[in-house]
Short mmCIF file of C-alpha atoms in Angstrom, two decimals:
data_model
loop_
_atom_site.label_atom_id
_atom_site.label_comp_id
_atom_site.label_asym_id
_atom_site.label_seq_id
_atom_site.Cartn_x
_atom_site.Cartn_y
_atom_site.Cartn_z
CA GLN T 1 -0.07 0.18 -0.24
CA SER T 2 1.46 3.45 -1.05
CA VAL T 3 2.08 6.35 1.43
CA LEU T 4 0.64 8.76 -1.27
CA THR T 5 -3.58 7.86 -1.02
CA GLN T 6 -5.89 8.93 -3.61
CA PRO T 7 -9.67 8.48 -4.44
CA PRO T 8 -10.04 5.23 -6.34
CA SER T 9 -12.23 6.85 -8.81
CA VAL T 10 -13.83 9.98 -9.42
CA SER T 11 -16.65 11.27 -12.23
CA GLY T 12 -18.04 14.17 -13.57
CA ALA T 13 -19.81 14.99 -16.73
CA PRO T 14 -18.49 16.69 -19.77
CA GLY T 15 -17.71 19.91 -19.14
CA GLN T 16 -17.53 20.16 -15.38
CA ARG T 17 -14.49 20.69 -13.00
CA ILE T 18 -13.41 17.85 -10.98
CA THR T 19 -10.65 17.33 -8.68
CA ILE T 20 -8.13 14.43 -7.67
CA SER T 21 -6.84 14.72 -4.22
CA CYS T 22 -3.58 12.91 -3.37
CA THR T 23 -3.27 12.71 0.41
CA GLY T 24 0.26 12.03 2.05
CA SER T 25 1.96 13.14 5.41
CA SER T 26 4.83 15.20 7.18
CA SER T 27 7.35 12.52 5.55
CA ASN T 28 6.38 13.58 2.20
CA ILE T 29 4.13 16.23 0.78
CA GLY T 30 4.04 17.69 4.13
CA ALA T 31 7.91 17.80 4.32
CA GLY T 32 7.44 19.89 1.34
CA TYR T 33 8.76 17.51 -1.57
CA ASP T 34 7.31 18.25 -5.02
CA VAL T 35 4.00 16.20 -6.67
CA HIS T 36 4.02 15.14 -9.95
CA TRP T 37 1.04 14.02 -11.90
CA TYR T 38 0.73 11.51 -14.66
CA LEU T 39 -2.23 10.05 -16.65
CA GLN T 40 -2.78 6.42 -18.09
CA LEU T 41 -5.00 6.07 -20.76
CA PRO T 42 -6.82 2.77 -21.38
CA GLY T 43 -4.20 0.24 -22.37
CA ARG T 44 -1.16 2.75 -22.73
CA ALA T 45 1.78 3.76 -21.04
CA PRO T 46 1.42 6.72 -18.36
CA LYS T 47 2.34 10.29 -19.53
CA LEU T 48 3.54 13.20 -17.62
CA LEU T 49 0.79 15.54 -16.89
CA ILE T 50 1.96 17.91 -14.19
CA TYR T 51 5.75 18.31 -13.16
CA GLY T 52 6.61 20.19 -9.89
CA ASN T 53 3.16 20.86 -8.36
CA ASN T 54 1.86 22.80 -11.12
CA ASN T 55 3.78 22.81 -14.12
CA ARG T 56 2.50 21.41 -17.44
CA PRO T 57 4.88 20.03 -20.05
CA SER T 58 4.60 21.10 -23.74
CA GLY T 59 1.66 19.87 -25.47
CA VAL T 60 -0.55 19.27 -21.92
CA PRO T 61 -3.68 21.64 -22.22
CA ASP T 62 -4.00 24.46 -19.57
CA ARG T 63 -7.33 22.34 -18.50
CA PHE T 64 -5.00 20.57 -16.25
CA SER T 65 -3.61 22.19 -13.25
CA GLY T 66 -1.90 21.01 -10.20
CA SER T 67 -1.70 22.68 -6.45
CA LYS T 68 -0.19 21.61 -3.23
CA SER T 69 -1.10 22.44 0.31
CA GLY T 70 0.16 20.90 3.52
CA THR T 71 0.36 17.25 3.26
CA SER T 72 -2.20 16.82 0.18
CA ALA T 73 -2.09 17.54 -3.47
CA SER T 74 -4.60 18.14 -6.07
CA LEU T 75 -5.01 17.88 -9.92
CA ALA T 76 -7.74 19.64 -11.24
CA ILE T 77 -9.45 18.98 -14.79
CA THR T 78 -11.46 21.83 -15.79
CA GLY T 79 -13.94 21.18 -18.87
CA LEU T 80 -13.76 17.54 -18.55
CA GLN T 81 -13.79 15.95 -21.53
CA GLY T 82 -14.41 12.08 -23.13
CA GLU T 83 -10.74 11.72 -23.64
CA ASP T 84 -9.88 12.40 -20.08
CA GLU T 85 -11.52 9.33 -19.04
CA ALA T 86 -8.11 7.60 -17.77
CA ASP T 87 -6.26 6.64 -14.70
CA TYR T 88 -4.16 9.43 -12.86
CA TYR T 89 -1.32 8.83 -10.43
CA CYS T 90 0.47 11.42 -8.42
CA GLN T 91 4.21 11.03 -7.60
CA SER T 92 6.46 11.94 -5.06
CA TYR T 93 9.50 11.23 -2.28
CA ASP T 94 9.09 9.87 0.92
CA SER T 95 12.04 10.37 3.73
CA SER T 96 10.93 7.30 5.67
CA LEU T 97 11.35 4.96 3.30
CA SER T 98 14.15 3.87 1.19
CA ILE T 99 12.25 4.22 -1.90
CA GLN T 100 13.44 7.29 -3.97
CA TYR T 101 10.44 7.31 -5.97
CA VAL T 102 6.80 6.85 -4.47
CA PHE T 103 3.51 6.63 -6.83
CA GLY T 104 0.09 7.19 -5.58
CA THR T 105 -2.80 4.41 -5.43
CA GLY T 106 -4.32 5.98 -8.57
CA THR T 107 -7.55 7.49 -9.43
CA LYS T 108 -9.97 6.10 -12.18
CA VAL T 109 -11.90 9.11 -13.95
CA THR T 110 -15.05 8.30 -15.69
CA VAL T 111 -16.82 11.03 -18.01
CA LEU T 112 -20.44 10.41 -17.65
CA GLU X 1 12.30 13.61 -30.42
CA VAL X 2 12.93 11.42 -27.20
CA GLN X 3 11.76 7.65 -27.68
CA LEU X 4 11.91 4.79 -25.66
CA VAL X 5 11.15 1.82 -27.53
CA GLN X 6 11.02 -1.26 -25.60
CA SER X 7 11.27 -5.20 -26.70
CA GLY X 8 8.25 -7.11 -27.16
CA ALA X 9 5.76 -9.22 -24.90
CA GLU X 10 7.87 -12.32 -23.25
CA VAL X 11 5.95 -15.53 -22.26
CA LYS X 12 8.04 -17.51 -19.68
CA ARG X 13 7.85 -20.29 -17.45
CA PRO X 14 8.79 -20.31 -13.74
CA GLY X 15 12.73 -20.46 -12.93
CA GLU X 16 13.34 -19.24 -16.47
CA SER X 17 15.62 -16.06 -16.85
CA LEU X 18 15.13 -13.21 -18.95
CA LYS X 19 16.65 -9.72 -20.08
CA ILE X 20 14.25 -6.90 -21.94
CA SER X 21 15.39 -3.94 -23.47
CA CYS X 22 14.50 -0.07 -23.69
CA LYS X 23 16.55 1.46 -26.61
CA VAL X 24 16.40 5.28 -26.43
CA SER X 25 16.97 7.98 -29.06
CA GLY X 26 16.51 11.58 -29.56
CA TYR X 27 19.17 12.62 -26.37
CA THR X 28 22.34 11.61 -25.04
CA PHE X 29 21.66 8.44 -23.31
CA THR X 30 24.57 9.20 -20.65
CA THR X 31 22.91 11.91 -19.24
CA ASN X 32 19.92 11.11 -17.84
CA TRP X 33 18.59 8.47 -15.44
CA ILE X 34 17.16 5.74 -16.84
CA GLY X 35 14.42 3.77 -14.48
CA TRP X 36 11.62 0.67 -14.46
CA VAL X 37 8.42 0.64 -13.22
CA ARG X 38 6.09 -1.97 -12.54
CA GLN X 39 2.38 -2.64 -13.36
CA MET X 40 0.91 -5.58 -12.29
CA PRO X 41 -2.19 -6.64 -13.86
CA GLY X 42 -4.92 -4.25 -12.98
CA LYS X 43 -2.71 -2.65 -10.46
CA GLY X 44 -0.76 0.84 -9.63
CA LEU X 45 2.80 1.89 -10.47
CA ASP X 46 5.66 0.32 -8.67
CA TRP X 47 9.21 2.06 -9.12
CA MET X 48 11.61 -0.66 -9.35
CA GLY X 49 15.15 1.01 -9.88
CA ILE X 50 17.14 3.31 -11.68
CA MET X 51 20.54 3.81 -13.51
CA TYR X 52 22.79 6.60 -14.50
CA PRO X 53 24.13 5.11 -17.81
CA GLY X 54 27.18 7.69 -17.50
CA ASP X 55 28.85 5.94 -14.69
CA SER X 56 26.35 2.99 -14.13
CA ASP X 57 25.43 4.31 -10.87
CA THR X 58 22.86 1.92 -9.89
CA ARG X 59 19.95 2.09 -7.20
CA TYR X 60 16.99 -0.22 -6.10
CA SER X 61 13.72 0.09 -4.70
CA PRO X 62 13.86 -2.48 -1.42
CA SER X 63 11.32 -4.45 -2.82
CA PHE X 64 13.40 -5.31 -5.82
CA GLN X 65 16.47 -5.30 -4.62
CA GLY X 66 18.33 -8.62 -5.08
CA GLN X 67 15.34 -9.83 -7.70
CA VAL X 68 16.15 -7.91 -10.50
CA THR X 69 19.16 -6.43 -12.16
CA ILE X 70 19.60 -3.20 -14.29
CA SER X 71 22.22 -2.39 -16.67
CA ALA X 72 23.02 -0.62 -19.61
CA ASP X 73 25.19 -0.78 -22.87
CA LYS X 74 26.22 2.66 -23.66
CA SER X 75 27.43 1.71 -27.28
CA ILE X 76 23.92 1.11 -28.34
CA ASN X 77 21.87 3.40 -26.33
CA THR X 78 19.75 0.63 -24.41
CA ALA X 79 19.04 -0.23 -21.01
CA TYR X 80 18.03 -3.45 -19.65
CA LEU X 81 15.88 -5.15 -16.96
CA GLN X 82 16.77 -8.80 -16.28
CA TRP X 83 15.29 -11.77 -13.94
CA GLY X 84 17.68 -14.61 -13.12
CA SER X 85 14.92 -16.74 -12.14
CA LEU X 86 11.52 -15.64 -12.92
CA LYS X 87 8.19 -15.82 -10.93
CA ALA X 88 4.56 -16.02 -11.39
CA SER X 89 4.07 -12.68 -9.51
CA ASP X 90 6.53 -11.27 -11.89
CA THR X 91 3.66 -11.06 -14.36
CA ALA X 92 3.74 -7.34 -15.34
CA ILE X 93 3.88 -4.66 -17.81
CA TYR X 94 7.36 -3.17 -17.40
CA TYR X 95 7.87 0.18 -18.21
CA CYS X 96 11.39 2.19 -18.90
CA VAL X 97 11.31 5.79 -17.62
CA ARG X 98 13.78 8.60 -18.24
CA ARG X 99 14.02 10.83 -15.52
CA GLY X 100 13.74 14.50 -16.10
CA SER X 101 15.55 17.54 -14.60
CA GLY X 102 14.59 19.71 -12.15
CA THR X 103 14.68 19.63 -8.23
CA TRP X 104 14.29 16.87 -6.11
CA PRO X 105 12.47 14.37 -6.39
CA TYR X 106 12.37 14.40 -9.84
CA HIS X 107 9.68 13.38 -12.13
CA PHE X 108 10.08 10.55 -15.02
CA ASP X 109 9.72 12.38 -18.33
CA TYR X 110 9.46 10.26 -20.90
CA TRP X 111 7.89 6.39 -20.76
CA GLY X 112 8.70 3.36 -22.89
CA GLN X 113 5.69 1.72 -24.34
CA GLY X 114 5.82 -1.26 -21.88
CA THR X 115 6.97 -5.00 -22.29
CA LEU X 116 4.55 -7.43 -20.97
CA VAL X 117 6.08 -10.43 -19.05
CA THR X 118 3.88 -13.29 -18.61
CA VAL X 119 5.32 -15.80 -16.56
CA SER X 120 3.34 -19.21 -15.89
CA SER X 121 3.69 -23.14 -16.26
#
């Protein structure tokens, strides 16, 4: 079980805004470590969506945004589209583990 | 254009050995760390380990230390993940990833397409 907890599923209607949380603790997000987000379309490899808490790689629409506060981080998707239906993972570091890269538990986004 | 192209799917029996590959292009192979991530069927992502091809410095997740070996051949810009004796529980998709730059903790900015490894008797 990961130290970064995400809701198993989030859903929304087309055009709506949804948020996905990534809840950690004082040894990871709360310690100030950056959070990154990945999107995994069905049957495809994950792809970097947000890095350094709130930075978008070239080509990622500005409908996607990230934020961090305290021991949690969030990914927001505005103007939800059918193509956004995918799994989303957060990633950071935990100082209490010997694991350099920790992924969240993952969230399945369903577009209603 | 940065590309990480992995070797094809494998079907193996328990106890057999295996080496899968990840050939990179579009950047200087020796200047970025290359890692491996496991995804078991229907499950999330697990970081396995990472190597710096420039000097072969390698780090493993404790869960995978001693279970797999990460290596690289700089002459052909290729990273490898190998098992000495596969188990059924090694059945998964394995992704090679390039570590990006910036600040710690680093992200993975490019991913291979994945290699499905099936271990079954």
